[in-house]
CSV table of C-alpha atoms and ligand atoms in Angstrom, one decimal:
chain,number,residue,atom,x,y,z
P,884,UNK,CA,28.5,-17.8,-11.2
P,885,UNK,CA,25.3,-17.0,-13.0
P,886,UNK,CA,22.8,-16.1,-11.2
P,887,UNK,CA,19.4,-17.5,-11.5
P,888,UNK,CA,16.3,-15.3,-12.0
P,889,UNK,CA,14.3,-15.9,-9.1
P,890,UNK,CA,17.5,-14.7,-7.3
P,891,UNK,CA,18.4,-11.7,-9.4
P,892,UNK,CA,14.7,-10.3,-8.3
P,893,UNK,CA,15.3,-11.0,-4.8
P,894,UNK,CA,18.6,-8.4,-5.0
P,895,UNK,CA,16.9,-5.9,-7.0
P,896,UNK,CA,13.3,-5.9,-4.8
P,897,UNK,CA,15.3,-3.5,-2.1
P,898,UNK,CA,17.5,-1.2,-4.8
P,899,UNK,CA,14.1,-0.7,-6.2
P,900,UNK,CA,12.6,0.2,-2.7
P,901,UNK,CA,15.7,2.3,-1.6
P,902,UNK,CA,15.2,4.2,-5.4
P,903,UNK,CA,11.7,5.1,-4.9
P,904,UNK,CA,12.1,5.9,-1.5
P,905,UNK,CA,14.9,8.2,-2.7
P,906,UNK,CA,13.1,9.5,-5.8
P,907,UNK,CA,11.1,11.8,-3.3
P,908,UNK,CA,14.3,13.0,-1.6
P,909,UNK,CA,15.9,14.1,-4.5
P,910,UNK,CA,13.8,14.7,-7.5
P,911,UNK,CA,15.0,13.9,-10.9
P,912,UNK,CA,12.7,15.1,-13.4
P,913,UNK,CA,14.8,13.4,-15.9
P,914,UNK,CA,13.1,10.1,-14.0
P,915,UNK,CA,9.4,12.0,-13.3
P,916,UNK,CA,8.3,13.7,-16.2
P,917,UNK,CA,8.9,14.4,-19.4
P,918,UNK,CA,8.3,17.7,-21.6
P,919,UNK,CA,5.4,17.1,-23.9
P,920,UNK,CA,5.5,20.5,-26.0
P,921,UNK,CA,7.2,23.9,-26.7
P,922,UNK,CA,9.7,22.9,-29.0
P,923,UNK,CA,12.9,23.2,-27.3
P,924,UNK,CA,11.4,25.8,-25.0
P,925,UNK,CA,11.5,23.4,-22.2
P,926,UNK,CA,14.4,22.1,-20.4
P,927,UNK,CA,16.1,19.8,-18.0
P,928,UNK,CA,19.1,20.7,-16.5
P,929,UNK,CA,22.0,20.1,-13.8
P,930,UNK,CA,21.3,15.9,-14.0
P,931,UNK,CA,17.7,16.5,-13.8
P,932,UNK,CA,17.4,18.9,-10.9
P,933,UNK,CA,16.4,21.8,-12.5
P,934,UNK,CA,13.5,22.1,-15.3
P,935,UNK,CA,12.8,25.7,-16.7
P,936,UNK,CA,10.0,26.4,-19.4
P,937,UNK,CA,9.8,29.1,-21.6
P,938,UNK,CA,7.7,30.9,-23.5
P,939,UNK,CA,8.0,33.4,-26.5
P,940,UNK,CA,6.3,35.0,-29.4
P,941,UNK,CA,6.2,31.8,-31.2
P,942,UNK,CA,5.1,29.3,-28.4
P,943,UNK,CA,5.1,28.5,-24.6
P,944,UNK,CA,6.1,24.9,-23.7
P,945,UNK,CA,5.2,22.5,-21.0
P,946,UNK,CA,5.9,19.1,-19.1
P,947,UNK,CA,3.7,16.2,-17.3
P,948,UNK,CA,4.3,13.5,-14.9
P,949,UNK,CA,5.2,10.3,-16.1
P,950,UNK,CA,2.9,8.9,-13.2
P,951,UNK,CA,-0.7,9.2,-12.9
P,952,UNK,CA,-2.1,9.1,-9.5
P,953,UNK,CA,-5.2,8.0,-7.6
P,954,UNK,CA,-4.5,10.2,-4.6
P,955,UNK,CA,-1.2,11.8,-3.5
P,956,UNK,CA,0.9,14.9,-1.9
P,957,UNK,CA,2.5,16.6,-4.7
P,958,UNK,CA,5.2,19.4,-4.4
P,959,UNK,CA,6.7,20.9,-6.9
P,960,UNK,CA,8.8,24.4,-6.0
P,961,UNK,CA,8.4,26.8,-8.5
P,962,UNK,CA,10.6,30.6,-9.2
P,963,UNK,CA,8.0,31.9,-11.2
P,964,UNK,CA,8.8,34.6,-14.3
P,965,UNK,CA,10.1,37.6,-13.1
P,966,UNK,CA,9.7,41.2,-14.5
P,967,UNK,CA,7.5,42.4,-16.5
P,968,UNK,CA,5.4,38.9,-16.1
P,969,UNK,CA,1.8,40.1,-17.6
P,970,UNK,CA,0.0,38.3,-19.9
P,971,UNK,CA,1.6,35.3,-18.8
P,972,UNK,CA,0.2,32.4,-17.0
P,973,UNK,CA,2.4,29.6,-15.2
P,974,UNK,CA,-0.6,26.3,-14.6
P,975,UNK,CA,0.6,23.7,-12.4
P,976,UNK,CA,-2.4,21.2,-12.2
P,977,UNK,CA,-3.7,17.8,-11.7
P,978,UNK,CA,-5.8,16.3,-14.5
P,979,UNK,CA,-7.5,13.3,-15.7
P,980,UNK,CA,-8.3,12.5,-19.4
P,981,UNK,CA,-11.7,12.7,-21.2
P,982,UNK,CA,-14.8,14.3,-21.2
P,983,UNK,CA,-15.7,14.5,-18.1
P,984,UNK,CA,-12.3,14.9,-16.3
P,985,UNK,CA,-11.3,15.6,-12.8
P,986,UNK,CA,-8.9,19.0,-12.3
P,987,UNK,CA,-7.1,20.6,-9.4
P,988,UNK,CA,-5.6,23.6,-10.5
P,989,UNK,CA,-2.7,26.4,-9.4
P,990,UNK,CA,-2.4,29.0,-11.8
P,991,UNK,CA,0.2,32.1,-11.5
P,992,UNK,CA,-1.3,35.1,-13.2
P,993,UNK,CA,1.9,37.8,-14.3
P,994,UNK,CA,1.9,41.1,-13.7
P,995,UNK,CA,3.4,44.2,-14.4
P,996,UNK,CA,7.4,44.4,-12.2
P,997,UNK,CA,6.5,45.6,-9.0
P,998,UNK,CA,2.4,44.5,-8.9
P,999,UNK,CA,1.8,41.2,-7.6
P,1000,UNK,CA,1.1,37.6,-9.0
P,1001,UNK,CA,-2.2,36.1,-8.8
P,1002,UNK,CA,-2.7,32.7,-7.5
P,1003,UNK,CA,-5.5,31.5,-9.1
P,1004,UNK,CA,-6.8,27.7,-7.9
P,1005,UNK,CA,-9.6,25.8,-9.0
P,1006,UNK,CA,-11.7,22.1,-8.1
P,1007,UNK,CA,-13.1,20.4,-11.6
P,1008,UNK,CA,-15.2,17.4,-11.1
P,1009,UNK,CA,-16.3,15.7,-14.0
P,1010,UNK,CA,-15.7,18.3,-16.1
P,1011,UNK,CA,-17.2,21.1,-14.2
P,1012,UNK,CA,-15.1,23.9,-12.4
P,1013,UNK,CA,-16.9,26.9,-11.4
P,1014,UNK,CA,-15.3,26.5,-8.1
P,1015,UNK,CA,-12.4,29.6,-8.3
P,1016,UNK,CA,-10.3,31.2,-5.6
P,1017,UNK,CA,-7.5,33.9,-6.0
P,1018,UNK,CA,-4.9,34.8,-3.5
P,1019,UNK,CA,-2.2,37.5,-3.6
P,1020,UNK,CA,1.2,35.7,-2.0
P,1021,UNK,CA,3.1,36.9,1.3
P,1022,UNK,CA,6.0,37.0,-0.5
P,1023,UNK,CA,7.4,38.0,-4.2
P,1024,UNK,CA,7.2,34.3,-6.0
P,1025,UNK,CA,9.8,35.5,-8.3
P,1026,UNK,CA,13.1,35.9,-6.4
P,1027,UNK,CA,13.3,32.7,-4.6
P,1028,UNK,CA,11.4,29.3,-5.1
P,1029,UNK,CA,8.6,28.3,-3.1
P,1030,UNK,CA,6.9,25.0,-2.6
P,1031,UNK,CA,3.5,25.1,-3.9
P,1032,UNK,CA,1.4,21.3,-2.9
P,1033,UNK,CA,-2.0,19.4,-3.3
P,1034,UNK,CA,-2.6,16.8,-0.9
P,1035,UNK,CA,-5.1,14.8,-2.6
P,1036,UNK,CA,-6.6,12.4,-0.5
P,1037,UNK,CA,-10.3,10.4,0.0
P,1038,UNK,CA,-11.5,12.8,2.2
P,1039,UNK,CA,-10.1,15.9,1.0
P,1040,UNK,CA,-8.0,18.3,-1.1
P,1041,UNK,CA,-5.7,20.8,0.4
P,1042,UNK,CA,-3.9,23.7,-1.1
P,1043,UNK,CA,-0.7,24.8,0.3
P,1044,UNK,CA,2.1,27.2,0.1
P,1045,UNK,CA,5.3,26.9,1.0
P,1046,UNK,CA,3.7,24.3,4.1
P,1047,UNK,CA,0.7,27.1,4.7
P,1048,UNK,CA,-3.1,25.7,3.7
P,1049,UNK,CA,-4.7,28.3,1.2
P,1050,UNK,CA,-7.8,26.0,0.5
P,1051,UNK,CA,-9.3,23.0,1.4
P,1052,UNK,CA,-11.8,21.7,-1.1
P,1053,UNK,CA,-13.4,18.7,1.6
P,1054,UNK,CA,-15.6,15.0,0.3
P,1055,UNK,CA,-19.1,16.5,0.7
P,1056,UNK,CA,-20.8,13.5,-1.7
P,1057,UNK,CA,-22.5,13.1,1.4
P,1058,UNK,CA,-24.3,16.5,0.7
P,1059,UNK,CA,-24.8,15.4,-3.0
P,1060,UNK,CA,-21.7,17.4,-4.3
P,1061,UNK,CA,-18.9,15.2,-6.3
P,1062,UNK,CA,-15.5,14.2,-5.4
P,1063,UNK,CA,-12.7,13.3,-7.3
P,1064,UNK,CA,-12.1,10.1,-6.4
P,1065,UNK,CA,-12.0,7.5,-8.8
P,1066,UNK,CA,-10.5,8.7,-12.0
P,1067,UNK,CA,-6.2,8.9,-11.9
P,1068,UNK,CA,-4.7,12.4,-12.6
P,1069,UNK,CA,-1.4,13.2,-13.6
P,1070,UNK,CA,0.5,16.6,-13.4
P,1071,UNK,CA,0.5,19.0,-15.8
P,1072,UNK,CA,2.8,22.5,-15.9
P,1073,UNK,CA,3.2,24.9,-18.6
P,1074,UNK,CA,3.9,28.2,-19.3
P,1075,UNK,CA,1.3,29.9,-21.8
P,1076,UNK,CA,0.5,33.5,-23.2
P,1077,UNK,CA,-3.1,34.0,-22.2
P,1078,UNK,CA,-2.5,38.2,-22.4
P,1079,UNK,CA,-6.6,38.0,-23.7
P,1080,UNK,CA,-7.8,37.3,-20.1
P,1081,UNK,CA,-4.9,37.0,-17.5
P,1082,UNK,CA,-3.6,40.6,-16.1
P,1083,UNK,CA,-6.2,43.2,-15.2
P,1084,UNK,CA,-8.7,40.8,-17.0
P,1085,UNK,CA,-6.8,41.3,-20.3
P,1086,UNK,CA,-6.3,44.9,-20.0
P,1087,UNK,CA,-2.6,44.7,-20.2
P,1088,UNK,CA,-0.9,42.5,-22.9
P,1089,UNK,CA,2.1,40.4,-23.2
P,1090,UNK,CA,5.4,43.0,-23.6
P,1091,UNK,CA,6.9,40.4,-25.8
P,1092,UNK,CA,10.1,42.8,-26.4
P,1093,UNK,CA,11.2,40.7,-23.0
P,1094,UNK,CA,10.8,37.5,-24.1
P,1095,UNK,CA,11.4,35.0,-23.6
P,1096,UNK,CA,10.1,34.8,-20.4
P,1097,UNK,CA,11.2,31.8,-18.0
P,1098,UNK,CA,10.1,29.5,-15.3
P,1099,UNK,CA,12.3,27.2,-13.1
P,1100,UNK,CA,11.1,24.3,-11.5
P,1101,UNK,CA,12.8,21.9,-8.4
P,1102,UNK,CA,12.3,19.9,-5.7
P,1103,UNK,CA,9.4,17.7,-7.5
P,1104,UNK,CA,8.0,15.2,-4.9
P,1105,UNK,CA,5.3,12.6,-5.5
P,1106,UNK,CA,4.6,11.1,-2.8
P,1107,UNK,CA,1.5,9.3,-4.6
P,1108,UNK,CA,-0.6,6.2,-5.0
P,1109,UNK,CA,0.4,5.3,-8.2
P,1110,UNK,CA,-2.2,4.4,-11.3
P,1111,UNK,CA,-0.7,1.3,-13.3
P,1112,UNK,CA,-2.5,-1.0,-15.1
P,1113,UNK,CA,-6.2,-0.1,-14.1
P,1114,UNK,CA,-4.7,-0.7,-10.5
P,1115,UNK,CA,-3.0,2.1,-7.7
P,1116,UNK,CA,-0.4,1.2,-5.6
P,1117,UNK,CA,0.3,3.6,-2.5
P,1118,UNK,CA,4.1,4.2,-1.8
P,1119,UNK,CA,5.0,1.1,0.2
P,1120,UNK,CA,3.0,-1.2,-1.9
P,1121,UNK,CA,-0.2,-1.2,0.1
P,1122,UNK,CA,-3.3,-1.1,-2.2
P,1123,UNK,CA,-5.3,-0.2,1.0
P,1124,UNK,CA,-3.3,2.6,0.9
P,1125,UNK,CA,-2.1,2.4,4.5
P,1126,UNK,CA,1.3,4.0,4.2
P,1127,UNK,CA,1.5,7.6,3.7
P,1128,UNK,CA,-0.2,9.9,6.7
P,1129,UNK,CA,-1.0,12.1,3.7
P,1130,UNK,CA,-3.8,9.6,2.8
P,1131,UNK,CA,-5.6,10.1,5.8
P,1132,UNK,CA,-4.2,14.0,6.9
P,1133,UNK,CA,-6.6,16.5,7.8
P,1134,UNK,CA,-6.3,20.2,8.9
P,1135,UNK,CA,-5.3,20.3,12.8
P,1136,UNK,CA,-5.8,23.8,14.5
P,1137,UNK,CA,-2.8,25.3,13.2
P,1138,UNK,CA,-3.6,24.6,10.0
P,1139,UNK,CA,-6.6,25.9,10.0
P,1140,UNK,CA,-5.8,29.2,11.9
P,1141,UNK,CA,-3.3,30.0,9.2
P,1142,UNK,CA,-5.2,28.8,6.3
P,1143,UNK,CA,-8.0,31.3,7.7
P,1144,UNK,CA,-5.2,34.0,8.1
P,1145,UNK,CA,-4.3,33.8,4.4
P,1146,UNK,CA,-7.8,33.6,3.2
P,1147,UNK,CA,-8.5,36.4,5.4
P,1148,UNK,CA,-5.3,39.0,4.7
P,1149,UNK,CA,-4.7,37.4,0.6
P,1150,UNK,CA,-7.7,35.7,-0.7
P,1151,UNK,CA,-8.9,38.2,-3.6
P,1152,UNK,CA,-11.9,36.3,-5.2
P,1153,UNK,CA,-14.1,33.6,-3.6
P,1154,UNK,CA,-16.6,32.1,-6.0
P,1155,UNK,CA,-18.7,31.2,-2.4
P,1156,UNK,CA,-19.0,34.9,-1.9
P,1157,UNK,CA,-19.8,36.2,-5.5
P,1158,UNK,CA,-23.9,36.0,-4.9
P,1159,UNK,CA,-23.9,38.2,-8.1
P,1160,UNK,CA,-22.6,35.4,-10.1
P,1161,UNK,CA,-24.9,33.1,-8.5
P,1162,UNK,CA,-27.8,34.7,-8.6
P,1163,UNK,CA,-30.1,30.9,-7.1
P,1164,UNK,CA,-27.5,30.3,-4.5
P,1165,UNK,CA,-23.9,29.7,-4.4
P,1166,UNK,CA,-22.9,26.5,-4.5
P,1167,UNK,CA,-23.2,23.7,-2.6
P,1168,UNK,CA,-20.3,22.9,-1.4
P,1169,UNK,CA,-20.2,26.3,0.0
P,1170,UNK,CA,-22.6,26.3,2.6
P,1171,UNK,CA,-23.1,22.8,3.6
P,1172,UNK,CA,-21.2,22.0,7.2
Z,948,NAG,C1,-1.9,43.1,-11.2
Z,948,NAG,O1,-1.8,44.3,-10.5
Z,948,NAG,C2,-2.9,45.0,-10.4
Z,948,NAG,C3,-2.6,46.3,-9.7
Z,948,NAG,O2,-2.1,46.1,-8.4
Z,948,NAG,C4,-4.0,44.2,-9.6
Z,948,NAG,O3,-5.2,45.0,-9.6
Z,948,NAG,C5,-4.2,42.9,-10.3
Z,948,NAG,O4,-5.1,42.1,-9.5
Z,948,NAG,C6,-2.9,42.2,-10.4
Z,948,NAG,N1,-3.0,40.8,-11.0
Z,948,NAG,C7,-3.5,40.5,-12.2
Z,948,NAG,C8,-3.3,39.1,-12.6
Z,948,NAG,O5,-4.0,41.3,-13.0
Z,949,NAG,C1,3.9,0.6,4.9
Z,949,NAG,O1,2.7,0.6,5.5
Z,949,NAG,C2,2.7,0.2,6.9
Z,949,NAG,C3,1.3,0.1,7.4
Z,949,NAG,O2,0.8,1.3,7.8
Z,949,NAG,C4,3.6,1.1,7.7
Z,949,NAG,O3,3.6,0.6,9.0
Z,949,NAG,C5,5.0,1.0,7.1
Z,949,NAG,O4,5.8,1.9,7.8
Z,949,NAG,C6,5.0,1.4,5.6
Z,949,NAG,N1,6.3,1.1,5.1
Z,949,NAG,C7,7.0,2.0,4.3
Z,949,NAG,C8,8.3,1.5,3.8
Z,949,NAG,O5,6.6,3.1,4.1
């Protein structure tokens, strides 16, 4: 018996429910994102759980979301390049189009084997960054994956590690600094030689006798309001964005204690603190309550 059209929705409205509801359980980046350069260099493997990029004399490579998103919690776990890493940079990012985009940034600085990673992050609004932080990790990022998030939400964004807050970058427009908040980002990574700037401040250059040098990716989760046609729809549907506790999560005390514990025992660079590179006043964003 045929079935008539009006019915055939009605049967796939909850397989297309149960599929985005299991989308975030188990990530398929064959479904998520697709790679956008590198030639070959960048790869999906075991049915799309596994991504690695690479990166060589000739080129780096590098992927993006198939969504964009107008707020969201996005993890991606990441084994970052191991060895002899220096020179090379790992960006995992949020990032509107245009001129005068909106950017939240991880970078993953390499190093020579045995000196650590920097974890560069960064806050763009329309088009301006300015805003940077650098950690050192607890942990060597290169044996093992870790979870590295941005919850992105009105209020506030929040950097975290593995479940840990590094940064939270909060809505002070009511202080007269901007907020991304209107213009849908999607996710970037790539894997890039930037041995002109990234280890030691350039000082020590890309060893490409090790090449090529690799990244693996996992465990990508969007849980997202999701930008389609000039309009963002939060995971159940709800416009008014009234599903996901993400979209109204804040720091509780815990958080906050162990955010201050990294930025107290890792944090290596704070732009709020660097009175030398603002000479007038450091932002802000910095010292408003
Ligand atoms: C690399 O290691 C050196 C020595 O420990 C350190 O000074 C530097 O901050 C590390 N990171 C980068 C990206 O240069
Ligand atoms: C959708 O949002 C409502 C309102 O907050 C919530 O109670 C419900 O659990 C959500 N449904 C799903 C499937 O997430």
């Amino acid at each position: 018996m045929a079935i008539s059209s009006s019915s055939r929705q009605m049967l796939l409205l909850p397989l297309l429910v149960a599929g985005v509801l299991l989308s975030s359980v188990h990530a398929n980046f064959y479904q998520n994102v697709e790679i956008t350069w590198g030639d070959g260099r960048g790869q999906i493997n075991n049915n799309g759980e596994l991504l690695t990029l690479s990166l060589d004399r000739a080129s780096g490579s590098g992927f993006q979301s198939k969504n964009e998103y107008l707020f969201g919690k996005i993890d991606m776990q990441i084994k970052l390049v191991p060895g002899n890493s220096a020179g090379t940079v790992t960006a995992y990012y949020l990032k509107s189009p245009g001129s005068t985009w909106d950017e939240i940034d991880f970078e993953f600085l390499g190093n020579l084997s045995g000196d650590p990673y920097t974890l560069h992050t960064n806050v763009f609004t329309q088009g301006k960054g300015n805003r940077e932080q650098q950690f050192k990790l607890w942990f060597d990022p290169t044996s093992d994956f870790h979870t590295y998030s941005i919850l992105w939400n009105p209020q506030r964004i929040i950097f975290s590690v593995d479940g840990t807050p590094i940064r939270e970058f909060k809505n002070m427009e009511s202080q007269g600094v901007l907020f991304p908040k209107s213009q849908p980002m999607r996710m970037y990574s790539s894997l890039w030689n930037a041995d002109d700037w990234a280890t030691r401040g350039g000082l020590v250059k890309t060893d490409w006798s090790q090449a090529p040098f690799t990244a693996s990716y996992r465990g990508f989760n969007e849980d997202a309001c999701v930008w389609s046609n000039g309009k963002s729809t939060c995971p159940n549907g709800s416009s008014q964005g009234t599903s996901g506790s993400w979209l109204s999560q804040e720091l509780d005390t815990t958080g906050q204690e162990r955010m201050r514990w990294v930025q107290r025992n890792f944090m290596i660079y704070n732009y709020c603190a660097d009175t030398k590179r603002f000479p007038q006043g450091v932002p802000r964003e910095c010292t408003a309550a």
